[in-house]
Short mmCIF file of N, CA and C in Angstrom, two decimals:
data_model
loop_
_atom_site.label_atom_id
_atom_site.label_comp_id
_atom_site.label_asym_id
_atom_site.label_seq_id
_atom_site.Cartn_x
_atom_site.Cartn_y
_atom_site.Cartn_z
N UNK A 253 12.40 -1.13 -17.33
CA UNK A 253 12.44 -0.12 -16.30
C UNK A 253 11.00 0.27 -15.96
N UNK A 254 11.14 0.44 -14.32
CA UNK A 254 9.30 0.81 -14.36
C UNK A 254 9.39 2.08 -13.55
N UNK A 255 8.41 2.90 -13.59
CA UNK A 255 8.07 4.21 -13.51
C UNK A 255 7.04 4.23 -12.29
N UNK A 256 7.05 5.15 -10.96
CA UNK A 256 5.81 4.51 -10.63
C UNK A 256 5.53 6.01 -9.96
N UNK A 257 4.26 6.07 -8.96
CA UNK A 257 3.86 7.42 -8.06
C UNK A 257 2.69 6.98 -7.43
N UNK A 258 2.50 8.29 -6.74
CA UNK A 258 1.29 8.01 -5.69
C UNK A 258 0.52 8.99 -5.56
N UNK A 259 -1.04 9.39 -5.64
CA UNK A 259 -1.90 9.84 -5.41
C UNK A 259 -2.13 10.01 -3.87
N UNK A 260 -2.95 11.17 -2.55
CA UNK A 260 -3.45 10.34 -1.60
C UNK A 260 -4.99 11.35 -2.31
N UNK A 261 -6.08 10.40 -2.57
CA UNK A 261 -7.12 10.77 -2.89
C UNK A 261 -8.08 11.07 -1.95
N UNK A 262 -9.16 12.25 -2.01
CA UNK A 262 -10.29 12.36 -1.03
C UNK A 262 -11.16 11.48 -1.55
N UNK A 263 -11.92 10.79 -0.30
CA UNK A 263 -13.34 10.10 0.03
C UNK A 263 -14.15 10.82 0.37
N UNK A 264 -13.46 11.65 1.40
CA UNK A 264 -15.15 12.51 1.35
C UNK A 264 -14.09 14.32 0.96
N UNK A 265 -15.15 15.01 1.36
CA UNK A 265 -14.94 16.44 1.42
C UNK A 265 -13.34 16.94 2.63
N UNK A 266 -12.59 17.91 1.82
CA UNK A 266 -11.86 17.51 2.97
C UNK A 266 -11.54 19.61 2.91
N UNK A 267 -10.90 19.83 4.10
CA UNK A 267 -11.64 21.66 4.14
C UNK A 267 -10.13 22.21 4.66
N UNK A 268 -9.33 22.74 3.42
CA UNK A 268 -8.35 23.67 3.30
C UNK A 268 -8.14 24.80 3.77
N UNK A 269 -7.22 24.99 4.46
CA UNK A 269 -7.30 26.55 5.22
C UNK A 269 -5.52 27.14 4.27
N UNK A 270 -5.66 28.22 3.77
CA UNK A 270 -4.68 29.31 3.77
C UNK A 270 -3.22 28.64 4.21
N UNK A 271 -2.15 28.29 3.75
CA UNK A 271 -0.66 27.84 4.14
C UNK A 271 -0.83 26.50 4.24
N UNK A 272 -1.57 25.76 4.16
CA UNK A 272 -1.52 23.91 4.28
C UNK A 272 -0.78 23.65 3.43
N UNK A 273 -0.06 22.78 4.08
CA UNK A 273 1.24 21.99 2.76
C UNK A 273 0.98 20.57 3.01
N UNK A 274 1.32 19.67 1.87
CA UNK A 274 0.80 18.18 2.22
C UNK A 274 2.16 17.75 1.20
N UNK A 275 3.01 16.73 1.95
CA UNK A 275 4.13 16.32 1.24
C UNK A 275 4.14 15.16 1.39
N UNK A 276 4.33 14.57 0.25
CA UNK A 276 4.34 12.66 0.48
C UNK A 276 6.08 11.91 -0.07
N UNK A 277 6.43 11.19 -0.25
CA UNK A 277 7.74 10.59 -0.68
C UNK A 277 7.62 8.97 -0.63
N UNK A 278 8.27 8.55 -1.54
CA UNK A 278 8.24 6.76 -1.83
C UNK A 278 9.75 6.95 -0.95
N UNK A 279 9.50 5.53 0.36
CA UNK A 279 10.58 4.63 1.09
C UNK A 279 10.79 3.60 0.37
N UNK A 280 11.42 3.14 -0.68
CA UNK A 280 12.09 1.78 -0.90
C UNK A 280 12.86 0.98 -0.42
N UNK A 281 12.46 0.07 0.64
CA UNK A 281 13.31 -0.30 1.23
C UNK A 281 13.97 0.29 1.76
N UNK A 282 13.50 1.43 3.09
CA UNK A 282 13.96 2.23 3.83
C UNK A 282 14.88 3.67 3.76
N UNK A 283 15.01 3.44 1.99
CA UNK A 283 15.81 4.42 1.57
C UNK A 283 14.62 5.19 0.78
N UNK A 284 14.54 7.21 0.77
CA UNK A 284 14.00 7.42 -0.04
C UNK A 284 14.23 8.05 -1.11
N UNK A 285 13.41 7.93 -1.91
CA UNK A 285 13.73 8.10 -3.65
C UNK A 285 13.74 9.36 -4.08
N UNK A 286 14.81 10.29 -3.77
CA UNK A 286 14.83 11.63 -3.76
C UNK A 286 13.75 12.30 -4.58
N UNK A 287 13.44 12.05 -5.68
CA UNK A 287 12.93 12.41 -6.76
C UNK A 287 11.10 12.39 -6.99
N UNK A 288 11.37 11.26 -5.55
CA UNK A 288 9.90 10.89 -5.73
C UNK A 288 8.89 12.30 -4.67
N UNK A 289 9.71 13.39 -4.03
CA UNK A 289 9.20 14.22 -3.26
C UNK A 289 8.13 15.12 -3.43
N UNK A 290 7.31 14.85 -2.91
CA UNK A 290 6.26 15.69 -3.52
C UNK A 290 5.66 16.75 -3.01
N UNK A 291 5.49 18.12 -2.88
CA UNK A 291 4.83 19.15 -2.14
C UNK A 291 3.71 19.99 -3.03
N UNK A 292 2.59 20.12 -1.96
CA UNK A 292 1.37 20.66 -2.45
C UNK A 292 1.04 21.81 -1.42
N UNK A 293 1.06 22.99 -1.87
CA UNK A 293 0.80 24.39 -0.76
C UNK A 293 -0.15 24.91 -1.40
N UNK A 294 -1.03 25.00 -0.57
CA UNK A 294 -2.46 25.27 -0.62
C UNK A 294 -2.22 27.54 0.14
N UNK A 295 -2.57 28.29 -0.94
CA UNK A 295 -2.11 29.63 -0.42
C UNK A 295 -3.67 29.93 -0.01
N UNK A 296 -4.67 29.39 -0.34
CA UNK A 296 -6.22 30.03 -0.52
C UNK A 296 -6.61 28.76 0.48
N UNK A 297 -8.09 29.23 0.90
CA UNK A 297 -8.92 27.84 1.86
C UNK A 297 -9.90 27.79 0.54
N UNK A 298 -10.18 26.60 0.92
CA UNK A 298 -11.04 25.65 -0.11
C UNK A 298 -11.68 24.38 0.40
N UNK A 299 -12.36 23.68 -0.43
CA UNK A 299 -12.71 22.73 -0.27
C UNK A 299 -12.30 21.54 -1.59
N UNK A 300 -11.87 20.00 -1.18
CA UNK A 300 -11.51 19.48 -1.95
C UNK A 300 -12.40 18.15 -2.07
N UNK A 301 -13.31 17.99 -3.25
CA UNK A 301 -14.43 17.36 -2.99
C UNK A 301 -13.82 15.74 -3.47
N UNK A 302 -14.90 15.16 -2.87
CA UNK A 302 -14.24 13.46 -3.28
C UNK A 302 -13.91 13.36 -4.63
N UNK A 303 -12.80 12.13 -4.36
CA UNK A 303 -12.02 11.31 -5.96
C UNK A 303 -11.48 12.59 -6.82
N UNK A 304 -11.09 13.35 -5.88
CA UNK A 304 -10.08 14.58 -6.01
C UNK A 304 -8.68 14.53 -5.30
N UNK A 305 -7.70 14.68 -5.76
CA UNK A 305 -6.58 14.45 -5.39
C UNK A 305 -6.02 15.85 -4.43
N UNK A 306 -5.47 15.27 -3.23
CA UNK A 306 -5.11 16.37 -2.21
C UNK A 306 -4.31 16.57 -2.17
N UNK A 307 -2.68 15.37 -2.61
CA UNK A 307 -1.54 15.39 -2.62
C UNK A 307 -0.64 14.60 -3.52
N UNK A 308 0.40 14.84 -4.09
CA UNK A 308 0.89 13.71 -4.92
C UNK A 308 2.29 13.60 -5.16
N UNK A 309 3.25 12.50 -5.38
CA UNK A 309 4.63 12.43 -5.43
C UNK A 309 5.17 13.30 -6.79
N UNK A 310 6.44 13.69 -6.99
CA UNK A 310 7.37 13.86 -7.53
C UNK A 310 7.11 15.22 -8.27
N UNK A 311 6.25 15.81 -7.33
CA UNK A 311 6.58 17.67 -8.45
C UNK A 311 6.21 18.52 -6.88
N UNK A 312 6.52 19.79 -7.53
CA UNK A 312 6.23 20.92 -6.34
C UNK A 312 4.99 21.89 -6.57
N UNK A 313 3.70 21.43 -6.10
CA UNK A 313 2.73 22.55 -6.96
C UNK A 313 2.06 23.56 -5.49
N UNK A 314 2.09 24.75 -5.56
CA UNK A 314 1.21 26.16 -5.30
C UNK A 314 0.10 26.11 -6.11
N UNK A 315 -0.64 26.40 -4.99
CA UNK A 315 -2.12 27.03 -5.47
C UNK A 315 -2.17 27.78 -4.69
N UNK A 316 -2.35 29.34 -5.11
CA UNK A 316 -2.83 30.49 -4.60
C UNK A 316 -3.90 30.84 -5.17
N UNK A 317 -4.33 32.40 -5.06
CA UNK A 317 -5.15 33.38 -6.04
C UNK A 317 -5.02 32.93 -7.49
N UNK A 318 -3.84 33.37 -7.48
CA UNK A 318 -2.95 33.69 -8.73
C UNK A 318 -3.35 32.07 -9.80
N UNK A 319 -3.12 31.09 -9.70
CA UNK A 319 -2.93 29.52 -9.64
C UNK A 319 -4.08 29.01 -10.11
N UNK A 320 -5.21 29.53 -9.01
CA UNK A 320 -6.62 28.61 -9.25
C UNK A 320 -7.77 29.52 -9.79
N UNK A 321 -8.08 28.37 -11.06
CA UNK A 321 -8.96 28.48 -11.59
C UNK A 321 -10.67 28.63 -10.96
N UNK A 322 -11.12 29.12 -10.77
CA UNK A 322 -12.36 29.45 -9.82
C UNK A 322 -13.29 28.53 -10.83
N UNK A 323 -13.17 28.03 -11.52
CA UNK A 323 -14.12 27.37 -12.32
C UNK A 323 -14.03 25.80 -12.43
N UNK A 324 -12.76 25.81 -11.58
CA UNK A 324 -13.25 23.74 -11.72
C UNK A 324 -12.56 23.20 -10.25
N UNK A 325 -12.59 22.47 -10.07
CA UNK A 325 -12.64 22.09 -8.75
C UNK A 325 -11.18 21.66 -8.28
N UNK A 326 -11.50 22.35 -7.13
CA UNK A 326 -9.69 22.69 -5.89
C UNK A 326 -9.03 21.08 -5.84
N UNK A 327 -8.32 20.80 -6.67
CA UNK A 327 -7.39 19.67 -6.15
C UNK A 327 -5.71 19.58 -7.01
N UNK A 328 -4.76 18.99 -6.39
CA UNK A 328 -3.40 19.51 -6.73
C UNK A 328 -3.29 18.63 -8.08
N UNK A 329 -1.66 19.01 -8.58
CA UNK A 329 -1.46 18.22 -9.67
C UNK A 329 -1.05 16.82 -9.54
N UNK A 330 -1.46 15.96 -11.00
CA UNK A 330 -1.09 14.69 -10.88
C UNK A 330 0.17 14.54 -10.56
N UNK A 331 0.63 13.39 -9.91
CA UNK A 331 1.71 13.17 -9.60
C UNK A 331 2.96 12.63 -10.86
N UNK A 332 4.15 12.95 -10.63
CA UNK A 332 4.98 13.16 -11.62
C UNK A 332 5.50 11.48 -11.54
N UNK A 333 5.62 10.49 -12.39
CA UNK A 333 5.96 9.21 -12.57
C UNK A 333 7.66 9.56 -12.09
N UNK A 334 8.22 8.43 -10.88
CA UNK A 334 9.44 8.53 -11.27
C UNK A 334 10.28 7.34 -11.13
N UNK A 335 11.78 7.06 -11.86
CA UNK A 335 12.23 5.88 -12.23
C UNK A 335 12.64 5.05 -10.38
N UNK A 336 11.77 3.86 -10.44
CA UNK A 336 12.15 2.98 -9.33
C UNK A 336 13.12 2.10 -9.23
N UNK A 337 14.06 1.88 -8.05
CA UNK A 337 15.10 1.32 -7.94
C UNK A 337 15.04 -0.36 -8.95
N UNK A 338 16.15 -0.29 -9.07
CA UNK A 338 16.29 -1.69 -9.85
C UNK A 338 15.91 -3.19 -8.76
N UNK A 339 16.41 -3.04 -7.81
CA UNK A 339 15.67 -3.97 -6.82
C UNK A 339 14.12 -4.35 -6.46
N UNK A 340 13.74 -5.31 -6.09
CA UNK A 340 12.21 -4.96 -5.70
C UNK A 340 12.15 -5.08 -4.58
N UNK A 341 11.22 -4.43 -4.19
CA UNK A 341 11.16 -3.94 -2.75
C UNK A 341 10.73 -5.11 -2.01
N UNK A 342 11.61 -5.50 -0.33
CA UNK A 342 11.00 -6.10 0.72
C UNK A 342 10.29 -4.98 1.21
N UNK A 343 10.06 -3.64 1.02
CA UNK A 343 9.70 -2.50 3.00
C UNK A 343 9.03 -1.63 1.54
N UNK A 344 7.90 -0.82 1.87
CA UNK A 344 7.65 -0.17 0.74
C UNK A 344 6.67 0.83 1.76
N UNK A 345 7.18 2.15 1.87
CA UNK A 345 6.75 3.08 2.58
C UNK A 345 6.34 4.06 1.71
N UNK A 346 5.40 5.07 2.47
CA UNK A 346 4.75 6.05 1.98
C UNK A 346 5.10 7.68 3.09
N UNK A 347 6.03 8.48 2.67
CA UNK A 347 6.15 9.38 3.83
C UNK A 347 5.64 10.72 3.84
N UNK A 348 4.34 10.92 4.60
CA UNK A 348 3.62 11.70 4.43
C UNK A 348 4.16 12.87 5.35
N UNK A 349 3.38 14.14 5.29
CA UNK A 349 3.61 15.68 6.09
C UNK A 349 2.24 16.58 5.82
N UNK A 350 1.64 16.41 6.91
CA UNK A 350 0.20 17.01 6.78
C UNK A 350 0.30 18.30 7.63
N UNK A 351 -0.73 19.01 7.33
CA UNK A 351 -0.82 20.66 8.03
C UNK A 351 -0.90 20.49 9.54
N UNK A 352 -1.73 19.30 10.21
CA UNK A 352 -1.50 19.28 11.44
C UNK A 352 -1.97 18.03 11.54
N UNK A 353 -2.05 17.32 13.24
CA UNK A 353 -1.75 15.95 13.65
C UNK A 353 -3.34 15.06 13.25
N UNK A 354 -4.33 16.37 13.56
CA UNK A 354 -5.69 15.36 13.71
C UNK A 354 -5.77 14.99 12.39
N UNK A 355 -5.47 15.77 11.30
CA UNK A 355 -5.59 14.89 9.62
C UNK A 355 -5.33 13.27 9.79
N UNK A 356 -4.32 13.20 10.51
CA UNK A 356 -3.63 11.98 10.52
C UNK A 356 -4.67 10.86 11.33
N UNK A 357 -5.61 11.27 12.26
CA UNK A 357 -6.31 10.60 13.24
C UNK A 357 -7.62 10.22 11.58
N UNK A 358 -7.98 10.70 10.90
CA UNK A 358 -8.63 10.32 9.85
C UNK A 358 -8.56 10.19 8.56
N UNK A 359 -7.31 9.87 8.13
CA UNK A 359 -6.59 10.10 6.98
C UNK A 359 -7.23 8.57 6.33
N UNK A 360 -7.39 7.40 7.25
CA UNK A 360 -7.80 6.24 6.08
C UNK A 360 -9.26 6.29 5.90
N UNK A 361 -10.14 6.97 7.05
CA UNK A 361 -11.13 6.99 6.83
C UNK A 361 -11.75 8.06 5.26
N UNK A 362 -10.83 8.58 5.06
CA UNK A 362 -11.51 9.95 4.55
C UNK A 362 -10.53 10.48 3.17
N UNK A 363 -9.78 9.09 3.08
CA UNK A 363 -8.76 8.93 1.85
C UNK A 363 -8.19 7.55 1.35
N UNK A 364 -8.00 7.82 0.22
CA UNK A 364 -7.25 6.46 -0.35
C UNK A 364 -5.48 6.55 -1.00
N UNK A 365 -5.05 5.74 -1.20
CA UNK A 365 -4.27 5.90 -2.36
C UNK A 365 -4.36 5.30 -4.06
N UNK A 366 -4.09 6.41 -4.95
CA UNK A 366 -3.68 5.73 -6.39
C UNK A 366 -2.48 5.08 -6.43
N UNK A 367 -2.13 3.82 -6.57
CA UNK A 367 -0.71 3.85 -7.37
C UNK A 367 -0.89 4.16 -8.55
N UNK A 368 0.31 4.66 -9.42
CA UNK A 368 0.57 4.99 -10.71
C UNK A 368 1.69 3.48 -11.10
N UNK A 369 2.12 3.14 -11.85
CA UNK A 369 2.86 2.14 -13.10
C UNK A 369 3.10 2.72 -14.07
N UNK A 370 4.27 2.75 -14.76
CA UNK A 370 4.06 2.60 -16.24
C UNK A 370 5.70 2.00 -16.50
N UNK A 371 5.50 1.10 -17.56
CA UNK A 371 6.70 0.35 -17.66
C UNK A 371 7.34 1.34 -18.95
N UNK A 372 8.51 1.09 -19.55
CA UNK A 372 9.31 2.07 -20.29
C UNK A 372 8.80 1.58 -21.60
N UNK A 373 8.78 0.45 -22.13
CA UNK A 373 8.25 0.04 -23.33
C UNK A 373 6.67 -0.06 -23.59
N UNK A 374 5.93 0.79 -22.80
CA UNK A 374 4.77 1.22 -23.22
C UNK A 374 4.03 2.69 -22.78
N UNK A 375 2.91 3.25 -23.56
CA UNK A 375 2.97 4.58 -22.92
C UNK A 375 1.93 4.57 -22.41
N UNK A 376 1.49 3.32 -21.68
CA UNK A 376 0.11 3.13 -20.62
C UNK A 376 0.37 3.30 -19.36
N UNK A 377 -0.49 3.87 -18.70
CA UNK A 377 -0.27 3.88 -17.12
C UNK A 377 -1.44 3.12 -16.21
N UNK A 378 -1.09 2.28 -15.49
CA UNK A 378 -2.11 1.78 -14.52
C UNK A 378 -2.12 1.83 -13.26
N UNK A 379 -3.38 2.52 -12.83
CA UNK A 379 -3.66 2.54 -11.92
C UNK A 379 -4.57 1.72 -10.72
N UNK A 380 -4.03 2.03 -9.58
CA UNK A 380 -4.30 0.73 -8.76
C UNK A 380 -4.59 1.70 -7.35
N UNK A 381 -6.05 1.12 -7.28
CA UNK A 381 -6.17 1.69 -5.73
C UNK A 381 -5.94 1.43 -4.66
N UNK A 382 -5.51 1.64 -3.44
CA UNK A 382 -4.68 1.08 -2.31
C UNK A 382 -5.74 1.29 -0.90
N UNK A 383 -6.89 0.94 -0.45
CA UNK A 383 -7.10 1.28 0.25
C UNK A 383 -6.64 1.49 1.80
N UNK A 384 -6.36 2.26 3.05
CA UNK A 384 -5.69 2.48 3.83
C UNK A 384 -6.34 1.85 5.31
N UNK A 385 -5.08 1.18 5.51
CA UNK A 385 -5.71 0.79 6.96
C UNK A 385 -5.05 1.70 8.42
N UNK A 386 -5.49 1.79 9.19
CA UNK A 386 -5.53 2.54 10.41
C UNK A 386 -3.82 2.47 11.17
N UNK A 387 -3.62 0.69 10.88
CA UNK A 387 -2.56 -0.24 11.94
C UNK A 387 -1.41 0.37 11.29
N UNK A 388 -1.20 0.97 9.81
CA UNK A 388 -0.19 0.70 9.07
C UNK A 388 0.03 1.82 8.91
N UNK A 389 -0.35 3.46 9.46
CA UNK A 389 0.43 4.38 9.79
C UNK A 389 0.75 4.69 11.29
N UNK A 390 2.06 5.67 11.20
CA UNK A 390 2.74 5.55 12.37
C UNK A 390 3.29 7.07 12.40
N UNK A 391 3.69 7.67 13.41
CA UNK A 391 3.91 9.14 13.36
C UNK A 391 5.41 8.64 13.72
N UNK A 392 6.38 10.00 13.13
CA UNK A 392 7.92 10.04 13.17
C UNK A 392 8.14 11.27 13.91
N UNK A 393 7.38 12.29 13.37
CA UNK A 393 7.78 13.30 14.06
C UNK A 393 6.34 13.86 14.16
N UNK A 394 6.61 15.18 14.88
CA UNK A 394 4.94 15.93 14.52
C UNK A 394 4.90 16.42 13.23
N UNK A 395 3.55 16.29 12.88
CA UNK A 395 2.93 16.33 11.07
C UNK A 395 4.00 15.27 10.12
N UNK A 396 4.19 14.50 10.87
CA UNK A 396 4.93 13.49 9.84
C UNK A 396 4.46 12.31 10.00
N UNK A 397 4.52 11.40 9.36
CA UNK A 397 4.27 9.92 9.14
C UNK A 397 4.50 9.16 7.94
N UNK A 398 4.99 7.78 8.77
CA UNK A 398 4.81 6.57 7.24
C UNK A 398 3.62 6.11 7.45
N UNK A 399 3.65 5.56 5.98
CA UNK A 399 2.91 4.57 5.75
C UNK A 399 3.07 3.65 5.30
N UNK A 400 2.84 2.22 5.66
CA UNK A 400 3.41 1.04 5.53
C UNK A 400 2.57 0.20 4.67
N UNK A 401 3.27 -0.03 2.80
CA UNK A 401 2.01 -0.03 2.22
C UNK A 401 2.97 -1.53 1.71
N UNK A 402 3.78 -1.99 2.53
CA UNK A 402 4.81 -3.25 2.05
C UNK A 402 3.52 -4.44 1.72
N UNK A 403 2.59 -4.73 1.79
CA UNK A 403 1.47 -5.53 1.68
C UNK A 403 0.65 -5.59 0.56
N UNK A 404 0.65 -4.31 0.35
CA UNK A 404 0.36 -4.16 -1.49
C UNK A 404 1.26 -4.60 -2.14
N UNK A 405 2.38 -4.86 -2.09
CA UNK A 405 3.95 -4.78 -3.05
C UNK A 405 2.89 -5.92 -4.13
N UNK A 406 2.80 -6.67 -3.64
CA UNK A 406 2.15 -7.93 -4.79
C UNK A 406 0.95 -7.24 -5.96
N UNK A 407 0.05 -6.76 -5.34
CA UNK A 407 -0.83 -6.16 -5.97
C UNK A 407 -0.11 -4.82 -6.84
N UNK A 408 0.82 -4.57 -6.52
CA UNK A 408 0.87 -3.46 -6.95
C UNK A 408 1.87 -4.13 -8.67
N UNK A 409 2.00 -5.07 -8.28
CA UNK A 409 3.16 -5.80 -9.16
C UNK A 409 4.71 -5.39 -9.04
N UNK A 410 5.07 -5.15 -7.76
CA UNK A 410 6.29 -4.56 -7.43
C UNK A 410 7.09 -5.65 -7.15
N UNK A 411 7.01 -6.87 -7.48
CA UNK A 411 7.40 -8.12 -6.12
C UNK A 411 8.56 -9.30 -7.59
#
């Protein structure tokens, strides 16, 4: 059984305002993986400096006042590993929800993705960076989008 998640990491500096929510979800093969849902609400503005994580699958984390530590640097929690379909994926999507549309106009420039792994008979996790191309997101609704990361499947060892 394999375990997997997703990071979307900053490249450069990226500048938080008060109510931003950033939600991502694994498409497997067009279906998504309830479990894999992830929401990050940002209650304070900040700044989130590179190879800092902005958003991540399978937990629900707040950061307010209350939340953040003023002493180490603004970025959400790791993402929660969760169990992937028994099939392997032909279509392997990424479904993002950003605070507003222009994020999306620079999201590969100015971010990456982690994959996460970890198989059940070991307690290692590997990670694999995904860098993002421009062609391979697409808007669904407003502040929504996939991402079409079916091209990694090999690299990622999903195949």
């Amino acid at each position: 059984m394999t375990f997997i998640g997703f990071e979307l990491i900053a490249q450069r500096a990226w500048s938080i305002l008060p109510n931003d929510v950033f939600s991502m979800s694994i498409l497997w093969n067009m279906k998504k993986i309830p479990s894999s849902i992830g929401k990050d609400i940002y209650h304070e503005s900040g700044i989130i400096l590179p190879d800092k994580r902005i958003a991540s699958t399978g937990r629900i984390h707040y950061m307010s006042e209350n939340t953040i530590n003023r002493f180490e640097t603004l970025q959400s929690a790791p993402c929660k590993l969760v169990k992937s379909p028994l099939t392997s994926p032909t279509d392997l999507r990424i479904e993002l929800s950003f605070p507003n549309e222009e994020v999306i106009k620079l999201v590969d420039r100015m971010s990456l993705l982690y994959f996460w792994k970890q198989e059940t008979d070991t307690t290692t996790k590997t990670r694999t960076h995904l860098y993002l191309e421009p062609q391979s997101i697409n808007s669904i609704h407003s502040h929504r989008f996939l991402m079409n990361i079916s091209h990694f499947i090999t690299k990622m060892g999903l195949s």
